[in-house]
CSV table of C-alpha atoms in Angstrom, one decimal:
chain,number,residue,atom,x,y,z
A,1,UNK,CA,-16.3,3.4,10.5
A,2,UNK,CA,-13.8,2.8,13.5
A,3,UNK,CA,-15.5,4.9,16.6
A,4,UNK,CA,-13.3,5.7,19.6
A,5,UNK,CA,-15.2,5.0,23.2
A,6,UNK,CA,-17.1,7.6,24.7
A,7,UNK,CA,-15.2,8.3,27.4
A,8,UNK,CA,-11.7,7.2,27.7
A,9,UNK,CA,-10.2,4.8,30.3
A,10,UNK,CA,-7.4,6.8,32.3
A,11,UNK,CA,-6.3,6.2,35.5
A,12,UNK,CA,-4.3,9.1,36.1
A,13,UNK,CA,-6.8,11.8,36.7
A,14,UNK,CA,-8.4,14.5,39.5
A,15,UNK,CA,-9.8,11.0,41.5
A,16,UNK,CA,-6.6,9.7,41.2
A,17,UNK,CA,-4.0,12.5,42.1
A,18,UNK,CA,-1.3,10.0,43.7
A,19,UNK,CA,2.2,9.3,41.1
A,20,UNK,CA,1.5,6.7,39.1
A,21,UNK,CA,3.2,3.2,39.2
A,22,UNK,CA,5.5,2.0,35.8
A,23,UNK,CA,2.7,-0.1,35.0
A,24,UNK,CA,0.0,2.3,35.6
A,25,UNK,CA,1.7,4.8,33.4
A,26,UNK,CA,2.6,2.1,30.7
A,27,UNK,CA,-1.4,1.3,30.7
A,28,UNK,CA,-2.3,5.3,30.2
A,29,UNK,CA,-0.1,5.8,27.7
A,30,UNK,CA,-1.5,2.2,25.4
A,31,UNK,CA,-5.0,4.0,26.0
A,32,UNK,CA,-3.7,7.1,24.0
A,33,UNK,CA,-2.4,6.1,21.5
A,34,UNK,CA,-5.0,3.5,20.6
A,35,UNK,CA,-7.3,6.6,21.0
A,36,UNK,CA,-4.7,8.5,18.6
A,37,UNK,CA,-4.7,5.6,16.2
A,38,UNK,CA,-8.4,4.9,16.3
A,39,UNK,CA,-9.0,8.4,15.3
A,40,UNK,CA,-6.3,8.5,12.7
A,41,UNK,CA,-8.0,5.1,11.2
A,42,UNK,CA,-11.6,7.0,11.1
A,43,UNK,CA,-9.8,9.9,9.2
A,44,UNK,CA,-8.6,7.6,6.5
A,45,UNK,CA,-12.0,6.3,6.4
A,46,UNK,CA,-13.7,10.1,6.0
A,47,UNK,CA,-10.9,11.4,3.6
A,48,UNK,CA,-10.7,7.8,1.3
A,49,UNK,CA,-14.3,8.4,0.9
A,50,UNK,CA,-14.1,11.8,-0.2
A,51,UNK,CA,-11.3,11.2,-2.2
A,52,UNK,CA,-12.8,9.1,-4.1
A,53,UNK,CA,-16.1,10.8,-4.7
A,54,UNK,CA,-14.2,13.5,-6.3
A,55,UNK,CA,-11.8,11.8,-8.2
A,56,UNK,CA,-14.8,10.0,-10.1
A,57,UNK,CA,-16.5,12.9,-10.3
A,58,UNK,CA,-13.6,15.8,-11.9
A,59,UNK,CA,-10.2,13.2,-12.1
A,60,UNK,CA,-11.7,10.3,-14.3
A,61,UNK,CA,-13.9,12.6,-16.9
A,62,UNK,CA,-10.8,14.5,-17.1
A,63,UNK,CA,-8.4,11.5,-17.2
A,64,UNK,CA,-10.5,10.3,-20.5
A,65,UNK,CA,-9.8,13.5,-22.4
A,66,UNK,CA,-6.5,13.7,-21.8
A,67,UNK,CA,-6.1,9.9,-23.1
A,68,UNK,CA,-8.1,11.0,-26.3
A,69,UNK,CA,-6.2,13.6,-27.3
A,70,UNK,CA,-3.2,12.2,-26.1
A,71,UNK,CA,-4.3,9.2,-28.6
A,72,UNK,CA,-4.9,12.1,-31.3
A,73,UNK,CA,-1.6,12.7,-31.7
A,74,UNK,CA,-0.4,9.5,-31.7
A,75,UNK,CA,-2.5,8.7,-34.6
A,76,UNK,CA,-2.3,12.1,-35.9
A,77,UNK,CA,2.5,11.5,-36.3
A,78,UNK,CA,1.7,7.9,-37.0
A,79,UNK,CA,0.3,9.4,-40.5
A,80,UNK,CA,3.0,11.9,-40.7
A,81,UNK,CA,5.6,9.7,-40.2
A,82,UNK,CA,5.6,9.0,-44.5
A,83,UNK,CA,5.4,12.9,-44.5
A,84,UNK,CA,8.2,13.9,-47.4
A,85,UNK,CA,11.2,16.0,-46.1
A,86,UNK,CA,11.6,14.6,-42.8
A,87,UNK,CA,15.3,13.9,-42.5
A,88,UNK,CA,16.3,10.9,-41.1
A,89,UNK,CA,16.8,12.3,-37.5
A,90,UNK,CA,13.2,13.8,-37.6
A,91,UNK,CA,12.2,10.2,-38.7
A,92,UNK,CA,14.0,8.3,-35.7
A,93,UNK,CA,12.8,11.3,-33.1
A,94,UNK,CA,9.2,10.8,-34.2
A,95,UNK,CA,9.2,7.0,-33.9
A,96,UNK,CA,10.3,7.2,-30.2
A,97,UNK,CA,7.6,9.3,-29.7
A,98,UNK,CA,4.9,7.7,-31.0
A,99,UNK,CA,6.3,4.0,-29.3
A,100,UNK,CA,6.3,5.8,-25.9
A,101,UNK,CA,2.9,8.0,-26.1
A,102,UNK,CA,1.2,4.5,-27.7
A,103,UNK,CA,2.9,2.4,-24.7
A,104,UNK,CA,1.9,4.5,-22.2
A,105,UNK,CA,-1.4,4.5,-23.6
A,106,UNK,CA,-1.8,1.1,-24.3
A,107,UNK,CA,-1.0,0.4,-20.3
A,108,UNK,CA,-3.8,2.6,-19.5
A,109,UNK,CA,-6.2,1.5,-22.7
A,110,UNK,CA,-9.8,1.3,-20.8
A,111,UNK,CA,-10.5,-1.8,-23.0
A,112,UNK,CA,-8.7,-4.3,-25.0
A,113,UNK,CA,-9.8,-3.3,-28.3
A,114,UNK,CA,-7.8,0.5,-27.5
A,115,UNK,CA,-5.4,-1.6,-25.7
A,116,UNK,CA,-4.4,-3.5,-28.9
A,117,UNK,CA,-4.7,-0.5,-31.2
A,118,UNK,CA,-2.0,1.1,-29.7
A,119,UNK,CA,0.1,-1.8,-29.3
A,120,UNK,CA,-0.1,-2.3,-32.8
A,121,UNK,CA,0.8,1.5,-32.8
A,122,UNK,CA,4.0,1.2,-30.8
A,123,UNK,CA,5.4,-2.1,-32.1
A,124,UNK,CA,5.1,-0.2,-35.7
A,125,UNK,CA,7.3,2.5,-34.3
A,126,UNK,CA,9.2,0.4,-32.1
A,127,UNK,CA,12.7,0.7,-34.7
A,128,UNK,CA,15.3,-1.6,-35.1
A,129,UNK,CA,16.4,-2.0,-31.5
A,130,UNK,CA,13.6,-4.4,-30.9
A,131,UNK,CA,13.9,-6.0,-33.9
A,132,UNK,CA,17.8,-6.4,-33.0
A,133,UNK,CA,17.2,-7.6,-29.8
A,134,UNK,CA,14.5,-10.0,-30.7
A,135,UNK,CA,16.9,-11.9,-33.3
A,136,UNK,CA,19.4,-11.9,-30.5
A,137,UNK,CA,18.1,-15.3,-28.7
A,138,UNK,CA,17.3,-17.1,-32.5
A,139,UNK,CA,20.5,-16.1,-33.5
A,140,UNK,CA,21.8,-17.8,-30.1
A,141,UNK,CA,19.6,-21.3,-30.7
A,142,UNK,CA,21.2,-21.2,-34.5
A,143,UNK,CA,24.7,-21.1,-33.0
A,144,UNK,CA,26.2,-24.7,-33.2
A,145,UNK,CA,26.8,-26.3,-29.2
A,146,UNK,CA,30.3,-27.0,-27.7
A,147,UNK,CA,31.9,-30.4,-28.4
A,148,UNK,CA,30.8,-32.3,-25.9
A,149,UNK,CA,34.3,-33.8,-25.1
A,150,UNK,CA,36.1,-30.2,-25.7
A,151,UNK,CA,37.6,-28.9,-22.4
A,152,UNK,CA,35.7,-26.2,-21.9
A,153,UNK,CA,32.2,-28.6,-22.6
A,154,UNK,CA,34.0,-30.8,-19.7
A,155,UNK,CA,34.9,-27.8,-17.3
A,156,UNK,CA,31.1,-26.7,-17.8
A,157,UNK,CA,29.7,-30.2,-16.3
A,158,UNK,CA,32.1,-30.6,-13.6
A,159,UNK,CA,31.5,-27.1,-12.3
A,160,UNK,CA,27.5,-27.6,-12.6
A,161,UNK,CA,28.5,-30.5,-10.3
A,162,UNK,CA,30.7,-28.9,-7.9
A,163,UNK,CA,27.7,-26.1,-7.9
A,164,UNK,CA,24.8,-28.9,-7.1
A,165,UNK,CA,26.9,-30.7,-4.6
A,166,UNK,CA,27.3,-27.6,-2.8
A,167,UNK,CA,23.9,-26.3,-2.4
A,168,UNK,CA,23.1,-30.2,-1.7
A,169,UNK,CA,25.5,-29.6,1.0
A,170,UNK,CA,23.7,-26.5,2.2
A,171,UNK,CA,20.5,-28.0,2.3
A,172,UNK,CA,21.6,-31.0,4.7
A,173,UNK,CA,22.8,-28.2,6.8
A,174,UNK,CA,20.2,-25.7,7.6
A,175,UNK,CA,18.1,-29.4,7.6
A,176,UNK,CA,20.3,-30.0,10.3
A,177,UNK,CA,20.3,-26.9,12.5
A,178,UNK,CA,17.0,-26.1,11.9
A,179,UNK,CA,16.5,-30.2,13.5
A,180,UNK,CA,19.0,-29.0,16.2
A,181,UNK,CA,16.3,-26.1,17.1
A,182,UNK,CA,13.5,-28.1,17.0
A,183,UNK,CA,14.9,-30.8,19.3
A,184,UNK,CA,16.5,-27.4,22.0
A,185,UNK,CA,14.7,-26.6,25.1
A,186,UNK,CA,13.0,-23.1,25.4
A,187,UNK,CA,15.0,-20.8,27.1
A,188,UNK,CA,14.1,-19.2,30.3
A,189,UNK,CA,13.3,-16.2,28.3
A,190,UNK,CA,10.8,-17.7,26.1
A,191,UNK,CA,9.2,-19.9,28.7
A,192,UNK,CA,8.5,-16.4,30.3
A,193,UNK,CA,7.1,-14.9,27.5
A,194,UNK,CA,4.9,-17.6,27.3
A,195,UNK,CA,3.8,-17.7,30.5
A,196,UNK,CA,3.0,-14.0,30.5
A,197,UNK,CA,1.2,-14.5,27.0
A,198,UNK,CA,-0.8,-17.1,28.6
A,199,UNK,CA,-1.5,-14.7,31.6
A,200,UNK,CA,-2.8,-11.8,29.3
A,201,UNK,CA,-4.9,-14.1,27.3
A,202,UNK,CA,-6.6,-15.3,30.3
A,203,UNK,CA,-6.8,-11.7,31.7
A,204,UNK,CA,-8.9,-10.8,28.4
A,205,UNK,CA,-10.5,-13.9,29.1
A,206,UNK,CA,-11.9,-13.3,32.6
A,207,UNK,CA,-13.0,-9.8,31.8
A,208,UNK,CA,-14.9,-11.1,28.8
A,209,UNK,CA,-16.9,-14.1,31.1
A,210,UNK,CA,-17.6,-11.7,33.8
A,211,UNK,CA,-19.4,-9.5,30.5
A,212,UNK,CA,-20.5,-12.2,29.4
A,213,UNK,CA,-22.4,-13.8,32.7
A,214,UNK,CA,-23.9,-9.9,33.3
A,215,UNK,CA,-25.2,-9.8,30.2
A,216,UNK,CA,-26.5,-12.8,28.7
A,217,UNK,CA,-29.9,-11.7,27.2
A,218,UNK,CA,-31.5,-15.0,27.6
A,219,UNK,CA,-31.4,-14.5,31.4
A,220,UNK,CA,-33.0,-11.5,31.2
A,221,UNK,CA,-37.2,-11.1,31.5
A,222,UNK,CA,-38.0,-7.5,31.1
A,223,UNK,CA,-38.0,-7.5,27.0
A,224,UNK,CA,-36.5,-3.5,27.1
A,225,UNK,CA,-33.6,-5.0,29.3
A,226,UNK,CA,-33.0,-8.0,26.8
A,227,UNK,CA,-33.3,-5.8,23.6
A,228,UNK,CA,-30.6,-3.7,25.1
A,229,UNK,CA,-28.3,-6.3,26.8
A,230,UNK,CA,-28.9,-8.2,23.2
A,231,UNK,CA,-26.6,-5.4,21.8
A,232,UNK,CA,-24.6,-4.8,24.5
A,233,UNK,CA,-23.6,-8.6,23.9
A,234,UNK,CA,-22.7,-8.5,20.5
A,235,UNK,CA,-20.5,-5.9,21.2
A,236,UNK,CA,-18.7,-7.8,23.8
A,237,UNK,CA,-18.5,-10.9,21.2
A,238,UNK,CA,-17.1,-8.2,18.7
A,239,UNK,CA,-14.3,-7.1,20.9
A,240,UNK,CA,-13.1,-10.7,22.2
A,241,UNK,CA,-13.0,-11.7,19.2
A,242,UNK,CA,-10.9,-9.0,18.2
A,243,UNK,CA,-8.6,-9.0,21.3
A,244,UNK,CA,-9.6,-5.3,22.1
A,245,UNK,CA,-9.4,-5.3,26.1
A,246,UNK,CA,-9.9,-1.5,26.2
A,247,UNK,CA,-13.1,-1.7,24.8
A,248,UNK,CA,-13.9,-4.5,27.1
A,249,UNK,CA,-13.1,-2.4,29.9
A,250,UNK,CA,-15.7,0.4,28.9
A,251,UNK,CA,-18.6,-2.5,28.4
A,252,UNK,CA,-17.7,-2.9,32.3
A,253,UNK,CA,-18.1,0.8,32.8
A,254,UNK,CA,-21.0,1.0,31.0
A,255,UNK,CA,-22.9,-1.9,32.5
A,256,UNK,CA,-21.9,-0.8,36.2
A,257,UNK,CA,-19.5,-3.6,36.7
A,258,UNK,CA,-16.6,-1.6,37.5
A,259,UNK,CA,-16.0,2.5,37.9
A,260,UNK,CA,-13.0,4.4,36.9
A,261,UNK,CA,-11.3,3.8,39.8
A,262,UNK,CA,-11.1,0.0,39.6
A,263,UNK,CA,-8.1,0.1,36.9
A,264,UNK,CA,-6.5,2.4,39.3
A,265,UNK,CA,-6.7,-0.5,42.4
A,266,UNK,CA,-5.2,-2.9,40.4
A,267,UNK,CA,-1.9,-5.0,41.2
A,268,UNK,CA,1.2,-4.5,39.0
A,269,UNK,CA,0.7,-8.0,38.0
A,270,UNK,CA,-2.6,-7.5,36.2
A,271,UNK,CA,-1.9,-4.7,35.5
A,272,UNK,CA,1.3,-6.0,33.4
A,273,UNK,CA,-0.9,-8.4,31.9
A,274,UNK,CA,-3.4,-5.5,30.8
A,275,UNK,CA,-1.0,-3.8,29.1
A,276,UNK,CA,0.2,-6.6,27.2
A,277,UNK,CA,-2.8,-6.8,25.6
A,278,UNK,CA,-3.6,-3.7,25.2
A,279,UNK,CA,0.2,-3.4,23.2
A,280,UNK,CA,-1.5,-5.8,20.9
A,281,UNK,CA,-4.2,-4.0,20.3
A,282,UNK,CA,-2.2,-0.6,19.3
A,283,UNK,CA,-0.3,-3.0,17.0
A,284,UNK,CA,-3.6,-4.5,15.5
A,285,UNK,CA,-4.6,-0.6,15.1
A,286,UNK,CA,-1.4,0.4,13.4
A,287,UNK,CA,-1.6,-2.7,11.6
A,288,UNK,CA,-5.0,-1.1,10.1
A,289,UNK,CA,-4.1,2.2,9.4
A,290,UNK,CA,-0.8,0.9,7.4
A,291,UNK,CA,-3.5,-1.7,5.5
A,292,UNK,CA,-6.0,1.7,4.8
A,293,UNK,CA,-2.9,3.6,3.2
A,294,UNK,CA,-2.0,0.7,1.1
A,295,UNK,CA,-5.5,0.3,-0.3
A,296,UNK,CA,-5.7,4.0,-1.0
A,297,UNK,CA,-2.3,3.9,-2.9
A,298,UNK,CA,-3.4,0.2,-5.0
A,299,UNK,CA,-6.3,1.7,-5.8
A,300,UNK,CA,-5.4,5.1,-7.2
A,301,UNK,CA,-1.8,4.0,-8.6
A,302,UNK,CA,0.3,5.5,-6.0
A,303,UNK,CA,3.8,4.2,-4.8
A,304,UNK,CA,2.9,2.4,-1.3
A,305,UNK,CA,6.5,3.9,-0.3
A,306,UNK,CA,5.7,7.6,0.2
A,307,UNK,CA,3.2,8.7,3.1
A,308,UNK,CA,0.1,10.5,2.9
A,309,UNK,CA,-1.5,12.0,5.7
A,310,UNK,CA,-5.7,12.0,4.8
A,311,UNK,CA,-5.7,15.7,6.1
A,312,UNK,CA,-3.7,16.2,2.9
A,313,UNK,CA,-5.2,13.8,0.2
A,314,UNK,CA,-7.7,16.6,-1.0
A,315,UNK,CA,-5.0,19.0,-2.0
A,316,UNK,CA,-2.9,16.3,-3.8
A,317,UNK,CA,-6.1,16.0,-5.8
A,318,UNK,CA,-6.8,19.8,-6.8
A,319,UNK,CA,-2.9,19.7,-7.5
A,320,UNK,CA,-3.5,16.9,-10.0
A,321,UNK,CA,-6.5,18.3,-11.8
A,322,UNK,CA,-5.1,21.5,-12.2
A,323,UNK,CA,-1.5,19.2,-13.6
A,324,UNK,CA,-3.7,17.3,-15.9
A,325,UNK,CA,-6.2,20.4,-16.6
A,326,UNK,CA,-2.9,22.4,-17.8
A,327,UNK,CA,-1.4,19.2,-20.0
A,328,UNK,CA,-4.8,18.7,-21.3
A,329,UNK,CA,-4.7,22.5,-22.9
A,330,UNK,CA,-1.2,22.1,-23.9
A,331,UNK,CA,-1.7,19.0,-26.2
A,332,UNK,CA,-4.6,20.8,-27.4
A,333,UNK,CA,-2.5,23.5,-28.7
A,334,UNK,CA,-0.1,21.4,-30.4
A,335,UNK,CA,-2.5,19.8,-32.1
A,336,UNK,CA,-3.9,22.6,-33.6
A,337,UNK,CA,-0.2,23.7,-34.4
A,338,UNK,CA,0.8,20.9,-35.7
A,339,UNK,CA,-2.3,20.8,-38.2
A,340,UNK,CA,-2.4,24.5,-39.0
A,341,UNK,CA,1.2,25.3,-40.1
A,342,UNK,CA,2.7,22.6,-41.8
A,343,UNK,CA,6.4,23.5,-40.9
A,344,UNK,CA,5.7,23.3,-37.1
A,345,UNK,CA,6.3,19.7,-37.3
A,346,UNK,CA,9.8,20.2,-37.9
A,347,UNK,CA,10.1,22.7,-35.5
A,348,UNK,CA,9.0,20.1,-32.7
A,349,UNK,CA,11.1,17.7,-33.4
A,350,UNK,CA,13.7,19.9,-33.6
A,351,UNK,CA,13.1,20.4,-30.0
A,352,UNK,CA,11.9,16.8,-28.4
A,353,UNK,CA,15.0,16.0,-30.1
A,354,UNK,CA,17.1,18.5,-27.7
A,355,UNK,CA,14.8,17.5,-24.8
A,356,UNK,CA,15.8,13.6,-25.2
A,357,UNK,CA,19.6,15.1,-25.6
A,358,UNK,CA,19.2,16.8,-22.3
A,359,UNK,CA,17.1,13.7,-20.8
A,360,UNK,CA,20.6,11.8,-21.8
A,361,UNK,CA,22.9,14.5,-20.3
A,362,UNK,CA,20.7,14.8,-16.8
A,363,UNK,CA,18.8,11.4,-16.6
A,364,UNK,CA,17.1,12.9,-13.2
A,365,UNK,CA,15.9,15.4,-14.4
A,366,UNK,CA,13.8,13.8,-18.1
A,367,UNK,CA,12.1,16.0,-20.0
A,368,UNK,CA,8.2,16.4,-20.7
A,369,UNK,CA,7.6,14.7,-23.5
A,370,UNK,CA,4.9,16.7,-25.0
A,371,UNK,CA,7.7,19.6,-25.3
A,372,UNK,CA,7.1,21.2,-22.4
């Protein structure tokens, strides 16, 4: 788990009561909010975790028994669908609801023998439509082609022509410019940018060899000393590697190479150079904490788009268990509705069937369809 340093670089401070530079302020603010984002990367860590715990613990046990009765009553229409004095409405109503509850189940079967059941399920209550739409491309291979010397067969081909010529034409010229770039000069711009890119780089580098030479362990006799300066080193590796200058920086502090006031003496230029890297370092953070929230969201089906906050994740959970507690209990109840009065079919159709009339009316707003 991420761990911010123990005591923050800052160079504004009591031993450093002067007004601060551009650069000097630009370099306390980077610290900040890498400190901000460091913690905010261990808090994702923390609440993933517990997240996670619980949802295996009350979500998935809970998850299952909804499926199974959820699958109950898809099996248990599926049988009344031959039930006498259904009209022809009830009929069509039922169908769609056994295709969807069997889809959705099928998408969500824990194995592929479920998986197939209830495609077998919804295909069987799929209607007409399907079957309508599957004949649609036979149909359209049965239809007999165009004369080949007909008008329209000709204004076809010389259009597919005109259409490849073009994007022939296209291609040569994006070829072309893209040739035109690669040939150009930098600009005086980008030749800067480089040269101050090449300038940080080597500013990480020198603080890293000035680590490095201070701490080699293989220099060192006292076999305490080398133990510690042994670890002390692979930290330093860790951090190059990773491009993390601030955490170079408190190495320094922490093996006496430099004191707190040492940022604060720097030049402008080095300082510049400093807070270049240290910008990609916030970005490399950032770049972590958006890659944390996706994971969460892939691996607990959640739309990457929103944004959760991991101060928040635990109530989203107890407000899904209680959700999926409550539409447990309800299909529950209709099942034992449904089996003890043998007129309360009817009766529920009769009102899925106004539901999907009001889904139709106000598509935003779609009905429950367990009748809720």
């Amino acid at each position: 788990m991420p761990q911010p340093p123990p005591s923050p670089i800052r160079i504004g401070s009591a031993t450093h009561p002067a007004p601060l530079s551009p650069q000097q302020q630009q370099f306390d603010t980077l610290v900040q909010r890498i400190a901000a984002q460091r913690e905010l990367l261990a808090a994702w860590d923390e609440a993933v975790g517990a997240y996670r715990e619980r949802y295996a613990r009350e979500f998935e046990p809970l998850l299952a028994t909804y499926r199974a009765l959820s699958t109950q009553l898809a099996q248990w229409l599926d049988t009344a669908a031959d039930r006498k004095g259904l009209s022809r409405a009830d009929r069509a109503t039922l169908g769609e609801i056994v295709a969807g509850l069997a889809g959705d189940l099928a998408d969500s079967a824990p194995d592929e023998a479920a998986r197939a059941a209830m495609q077998a399920l919804r295909d069987r209550h799929a209607g007409g439509g399907d079957a309508e739409r599957a004949d649609g491309p036979a149909m359209a291979q049965e239809t007999p082609g165009l004369d080949p010397d007909s008008p329209e067969e000709v204004l076809r081909r010389v259009e597919e022509q005109m259409h490849a010529a073009q994007a022939r034409a296209e291609q040569a010229r994006q070829a072309h410019h893209a040739a035109r770039r690669r040939r150009k000069p930098p600009s005086a711009r980008e030749r800067q940018e480089r040269e101050q890119a090449r300038q940080a780089s080597q500013s990480l580098r020198d603080v890293y060899r000035k680590l490095a030479s201070a701490l080699h362990p293989d220099r060192e006799t006292d076999p305490a000393e080398r133990t510690r300066k042994t670890a002390l080193m692979q930290r330093v590796n860790q951090a190059y590697a990773a491009g993390r200058l601030l955490d170079l920086l408190q190495l320094q502090l922490e093996a006496e190479q430099i004191d707190p006031a040492h940022i604060a003496h720097l030049g402008e230029e080095r300082l510049s150079h400093y807070n270049r890297v240290l910008a990609d370092q916030l970005a490399g953070l950032q770049r972590e904490v958006q890659a944390a929230q996706h994971a969460f969201c892939a691996e607990f089906g959640l739309d990457p788009s929103s944004q959760y906050k991991p101060a928040k994740l635990m109530s989203r959970l107890r407000t899904q268990l209680q959700h999926l507690q409550q539409d447990a209990h309800h299909l529950r109840l209709l099942l034992r509705a449904l089996e003890e009065d043998p007129d309360e079919l009817k009766r529920w159709l009769r009102h899925e069937r106004a539901a999907m009339r009001a889904a139709d009316a106000f598509p935003d707003d779609p009905p429950d369809r367990m009748g809720r």
